[in-house]
Amino acid sequence: EAQVTQNPRYLITVTGKKLTVTCSQNMNHEYMSWYRQDPGLGLRQIYYSMNVEVTDKGDVPEGYKVSRKEKRNFPLILESPSPNQTSLYFCASSLWSGSKADTQYFGPGTRLTVL
Amino acid sequence: GEDVEQSLFLSVREGDSSVINCTYTDSSSTYLYWYKQEPGAGLQLLTYIFSNMDMKQDQRLTVLLNKKDKHLSLRIADTQTGDSAIYFCAERGSGTYKYIFGTGTRLKVLA
């Protein structure tokens, strides 16, 4: 089954304790992206990756890191989480042609609480 | 910077039509999308429209694009309780890798 998986689905942590949220897709997609969803703010793009070893900042990259060492995986790293990073996080992937609509497929989300 | 705006809530009666509106600021937007998010789930693409189109119809869904006013709408005909969800408008410029999403409109369908 074609899918995007995220782990963990729920996480409660404390300020300053490094954490990683994993994202994996089985569709051989070039493009992968991380978003955060906050009430009243919609989805905001954190980072995206156009292919292996190619990443770039979205609109809200501060406090986050990413890496793309393999095509299927795109982990989101919070080196020193703070309470303002409490949010619902989504990973997404798509083929990338650049000239087509390129449907994004979203993972189920990770609800992160930073105390 | 680019911005996409939507009203936050919409309530309709079952069987009526729903119209969800979206405005965007980036005149270079080439692809405009509508996504649906059901409770506790990720987003699912409903439909999209290219900026060189005025309308697109897909079963109960009709997308209208007014490029002059930078206004996009999604009409759901014969709205059902299963249509209750959050609907997001999103845009992407041609050749860019960044997506801009709106705040989402929560649609509530009353039986």
Short mmCIF file of C-alpha atoms in Angstrom, two decimals:
data_model
loop_
_atom_site.label_atom_id
_atom_site.label_comp_id
_atom_site.label_asym_id
_atom_site.label_seq_id
_atom_site.Cartn_x
_atom_site.Cartn_y
_atom_site.Cartn_z
CA GLU A 1 0.00 0.00 0.00
CA ALA A 2 1.34 3.42 -1.00
CA GLN A 3 1.74 5.50 2.11
CA VAL A 4 3.64 8.04 4.16
CA THR A 5 4.37 6.93 7.71
CA GLN A 6 5.39 9.06 10.66
CA ASN A 7 6.68 8.05 14.08
CA PRO A 8 5.86 8.65 16.78
CA ARG A 9 2.21 9.65 16.39
CA TYR A 10 2.14 11.29 19.81
CA LEU A 11 5.02 12.66 21.86
CA ILE A 12 5.21 14.60 25.10
CA THR A 13 8.65 15.89 25.99
CA VAL A 14 10.39 18.58 28.00
CA THR A 15 12.13 21.75 26.96
CA GLY A 16 15.63 21.17 25.63
CA LYS A 17 15.50 17.42 25.15
CA LYS A 18 16.51 16.61 21.59
CA LEU A 19 14.00 14.61 19.58
CA THR A 20 13.55 13.23 16.08
CA VAL A 21 10.32 12.61 14.24
CA THR A 22 10.75 10.10 11.44
CA CYS A 23 9.02 10.16 8.07
CA SER A 24 9.16 7.44 5.46
CA GLN A 25 7.46 6.98 2.09
CA ASN A 26 7.28 3.91 -0.14
CA MET A 27 6.35 5.61 -3.41
CA ASN A 28 9.85 6.52 -4.63
CA HIS A 29 8.93 10.21 -4.46
CA GLU A 30 11.59 12.83 -5.04
CA TYR A 31 9.90 15.60 -3.06
CA MET A 32 9.32 15.49 0.68
CA SER A 33 8.22 18.19 3.07
CA TRP A 34 7.42 18.95 6.69
CA TYR A 35 4.55 21.14 7.87
CA ARG A 36 3.21 22.25 11.20
CA GLN A 37 -0.47 22.87 11.82
CA ASP A 38 -1.58 25.35 14.44
CA PRO A 39 -5.12 26.59 15.17
CA GLY A 40 -5.95 29.72 13.20
CA LEU A 41 -2.67 29.54 11.28
CA GLY A 42 -3.33 26.61 8.99
CA LEU A 43 -0.38 24.64 7.64
CA ARG A 44 3.01 26.23 7.45
CA GLN A 45 5.92 24.67 5.61
CA ILE A 46 9.02 24.04 7.74
CA TYR A 47 11.49 22.42 5.34
CA TYR A 48 11.33 20.63 2.05
CA SER A 49 13.61 18.39 0.04
CA MET A 50 13.74 18.11 -3.73
CA ASN A 51 15.84 14.95 -3.69
CA VAL A 52 18.56 13.14 -1.75
CA GLU A 53 20.97 15.60 -0.10
CA VAL A 54 18.94 18.60 -1.37
CA THR A 55 16.92 20.50 1.23
CA ASP A 56 15.70 24.05 1.67
CA LYS A 57 13.86 26.20 4.19
CA GLY A 58 10.15 26.76 4.16
CA ASP A 59 8.40 29.60 5.94
CA VAL A 60 9.09 28.55 9.55
CA PRO A 61 12.44 26.72 9.73
CA GLU A 62 13.74 28.22 12.98
CA GLY A 63 14.43 25.57 15.63
CA TYR A 64 14.27 22.65 13.20
CA LYS A 65 16.74 20.60 11.20
CA VAL A 66 16.23 18.01 8.52
CA SER A 67 18.32 15.56 6.55
CA ARG A 68 17.73 13.54 3.39
CA LYS A 69 20.31 10.80 3.19
CA GLU A 70 17.99 8.31 1.54
CA LYS A 71 15.17 8.94 -0.88
CA ARG A 72 12.52 7.30 1.29
CA ASN A 73 13.31 9.00 4.62
CA PHE A 74 13.09 12.62 5.73
CA PRO A 75 13.48 12.97 9.52
CA LEU A 76 12.65 16.19 11.37
CA ILE A 77 15.04 17.03 14.19
CA LEU A 78 14.38 19.38 17.08
CA GLU A 79 17.76 19.93 18.74
CA SER A 80 16.41 21.89 21.70
CA PRO A 81 12.60 21.87 21.68
CA SER A 82 10.71 24.77 23.21
CA PRO A 83 7.03 25.09 24.19
CA ASN A 84 6.28 27.18 21.08
CA GLN A 85 7.06 24.09 19.00
CA THR A 86 4.06 22.32 20.50
CA SER A 87 2.04 21.56 17.37
CA LEU A 88 0.69 18.95 14.99
CA TYR A 89 3.33 17.99 12.43
CA PHE A 90 2.74 16.51 9.01
CA CYS A 91 5.15 14.96 6.57
CA ALA A 92 4.24 14.85 2.88
CA SER A 93 5.76 13.49 -0.30
CA SER A 94 5.17 13.74 -4.03
CA LEU A 95 6.67 13.07 -7.37
CA TRP A 96 8.36 16.16 -8.72
CA SER A 97 8.01 17.18 -12.33
CA GLY A 98 7.95 20.92 -11.68
CA SER A 99 5.53 21.51 -14.49
CA LYS A 100 2.61 19.51 -13.18
CA ALA A 101 0.41 19.75 -10.13
CA ASP A 102 2.32 16.90 -8.40
CA THR A 103 -0.10 15.61 -5.79
CA GLN A 104 1.27 15.62 -2.25
CA TYR A 105 0.50 12.60 -0.06
CA PHE A 106 0.35 13.34 3.63
CA GLY A 107 1.25 11.23 6.61
CA PRO A 108 -1.16 10.80 9.56
CA GLY A 109 0.49 13.48 11.68
CA THR A 110 2.56 13.66 14.86
CA ARG A 111 1.14 15.54 17.82
CA LEU A 112 4.04 17.01 19.79
CA THR A 113 3.74 18.63 23.21
CA VAL A 114 6.76 20.37 24.70
CA LEU A 115 6.45 21.12 28.42
CA GLY B 1 5.24 37.66 1.24
CA GLU B 2 2.71 35.31 -0.23
CA ASP B 3 -0.48 34.81 1.71
CA VAL B 4 -3.55 32.63 1.38
CA GLU B 5 -6.69 33.52 3.33
CA GLN B 6 -9.85 31.62 4.11
CA SER B 7 -12.79 32.12 6.43
CA LEU B 8 -12.53 29.85 9.46
CA PHE B 9 -16.02 28.35 9.67
CA LEU B 10 -18.95 27.41 7.46
CA SER B 11 -22.14 25.66 8.45
CA VAL B 12 -24.65 24.25 5.95
CA ARG B 13 -27.63 21.92 6.00
CA GLU B 14 -27.40 18.45 4.53
CA GLY B 15 -28.39 18.47 0.87
CA ASP B 16 -27.53 22.15 0.36
CA SER B 17 -24.53 23.39 -1.60
CA SER B 18 -21.42 24.55 0.24
CA VAL B 19 -19.13 27.25 -1.09
CA ILE B 20 -15.72 27.65 0.49
CA ASN B 21 -13.74 30.71 -0.52
CA CYS B 22 -10.04 31.47 -0.67
CA THR B 23 -8.01 34.52 -1.66
CA TYR B 24 -4.31 34.52 -2.47
CA THR B 25 -1.78 37.24 -3.06
CA ASP B 26 0.88 35.70 -5.30
CA SER B 27 0.05 36.58 -8.89
CA SER B 28 2.58 34.01 -10.10
CA SER B 29 0.63 31.18 -8.48
CA THR B 30 0.33 28.50 -11.09
CA TYR B 31 -1.22 25.59 -9.22
CA LEU B 32 -4.06 26.01 -6.78
CA TYR B 33 -5.21 23.10 -4.65
CA TRP B 34 -8.03 22.10 -2.37
CA TYR B 35 -7.27 19.60 0.39
CA LYS B 36 -9.64 17.93 2.87
CA GLN B 37 -8.68 17.02 6.42
CA GLU B 38 -10.98 14.72 8.34
CA PRO B 39 -10.74 14.56 12.15
CA GLY B 40 -7.52 12.93 13.33
CA ALA B 41 -6.20 12.40 9.83
CA GLY B 42 -3.73 13.91 7.41
CA LEU B 43 -4.66 15.99 4.41
CA GLN B 44 -6.06 14.47 1.26
CA LEU B 45 -5.99 16.19 -2.11
CA LEU B 46 -9.50 16.85 -3.41
CA THR B 47 -8.78 18.68 -6.61
CA TYR B 48 -6.51 21.26 -8.19
CA ILE B 49 -6.70 23.84 -10.93
CA PHE B 50 -4.11 25.43 -13.16
CA SER B 51 -4.01 29.21 -13.28
CA ASN B 52 -4.85 29.20 -16.98
CA MET B 53 -8.25 27.66 -16.22
CA ASP B 54 -11.41 29.36 -14.99
CA MET B 55 -13.34 26.33 -13.82
CA LYS B 56 -12.91 22.68 -13.11
CA GLN B 57 -15.65 20.20 -12.27
CA ASP B 58 -15.20 16.80 -10.70
CA GLN B 59 -18.40 15.01 -9.70
CA ARG B 60 -19.88 17.03 -6.80
CA LEU B 61 -16.95 19.44 -6.71
CA THR B 62 -16.67 22.62 -8.75
CA VAL B 63 -13.63 24.88 -8.53
CA LEU B 64 -13.90 28.46 -9.79
CA LEU B 65 -10.88 30.69 -10.29
CA ASN B 66 -11.02 34.45 -10.71
CA LYS B 67 -7.45 35.41 -11.56
CA LYS B 68 -8.16 39.13 -11.65
CA ASP B 69 -9.39 39.14 -8.05
CA LYS B 70 -7.06 36.28 -6.99
CA HIS B 71 -10.09 34.42 -5.68
CA LEU B 72 -10.61 30.68 -5.62
CA SER B 73 -13.74 28.87 -4.53
CA LEU B 74 -14.78 25.27 -3.96
CA ARG B 75 -18.41 24.37 -4.35
CA ILE B 76 -19.67 21.06 -2.97
CA ALA B 77 -23.05 20.10 -4.37
CA ASP B 78 -25.55 18.09 -2.29
CA THR B 79 -23.41 18.35 0.84
CA GLN B 80 -23.46 15.27 3.05
CA THR B 81 -22.54 14.75 6.71
CA GLY B 82 -19.42 12.93 5.51
CA ASP B 83 -18.24 16.21 3.99
CA SER B 84 -17.79 17.67 7.48
CA ALA B 85 -14.06 18.39 7.67
CA ILE B 86 -11.48 21.15 7.40
CA TYR B 87 -10.80 22.32 3.85
CA PHE B 88 -7.49 23.91 2.95
CA CYS B 89 -6.68 26.03 -0.04
CA ALA B 90 -3.03 25.98 -1.16
CA GLU B 91 -0.96 27.50 -3.91
CA ARG B 92 2.38 26.90 -5.56
CA GLY B 93 4.17 28.89 -8.23
CA SER B 94 5.50 27.22 -11.35
CA GLY B 95 9.02 25.96 -10.85
CA THR B 96 9.00 26.69 -7.11
CA TYR B 97 9.15 24.07 -4.41
CA LYS B 98 7.27 25.97 -1.72
CA TYR B 99 3.63 25.50 -0.92
CA ILE B 100 1.55 28.16 0.81
CA PHE B 101 -1.52 26.91 2.64
CA GLY B 102 -4.48 28.85 3.94
CA THR B 103 -5.78 28.74 7.48
CA GLY B 104 -8.40 26.13 6.63
CA THR B 105 -12.20 26.37 6.69
CA ARG B 106 -14.06 24.07 9.07
CA LEU B 107 -17.23 22.87 7.34
CA LYS B 108 -20.01 21.60 9.56
CA VAL B 109 -22.91 19.84 7.89
CA LEU B 110 -26.14 19.83 9.86
CA ALA B 111 -28.52 16.89 9.45
#
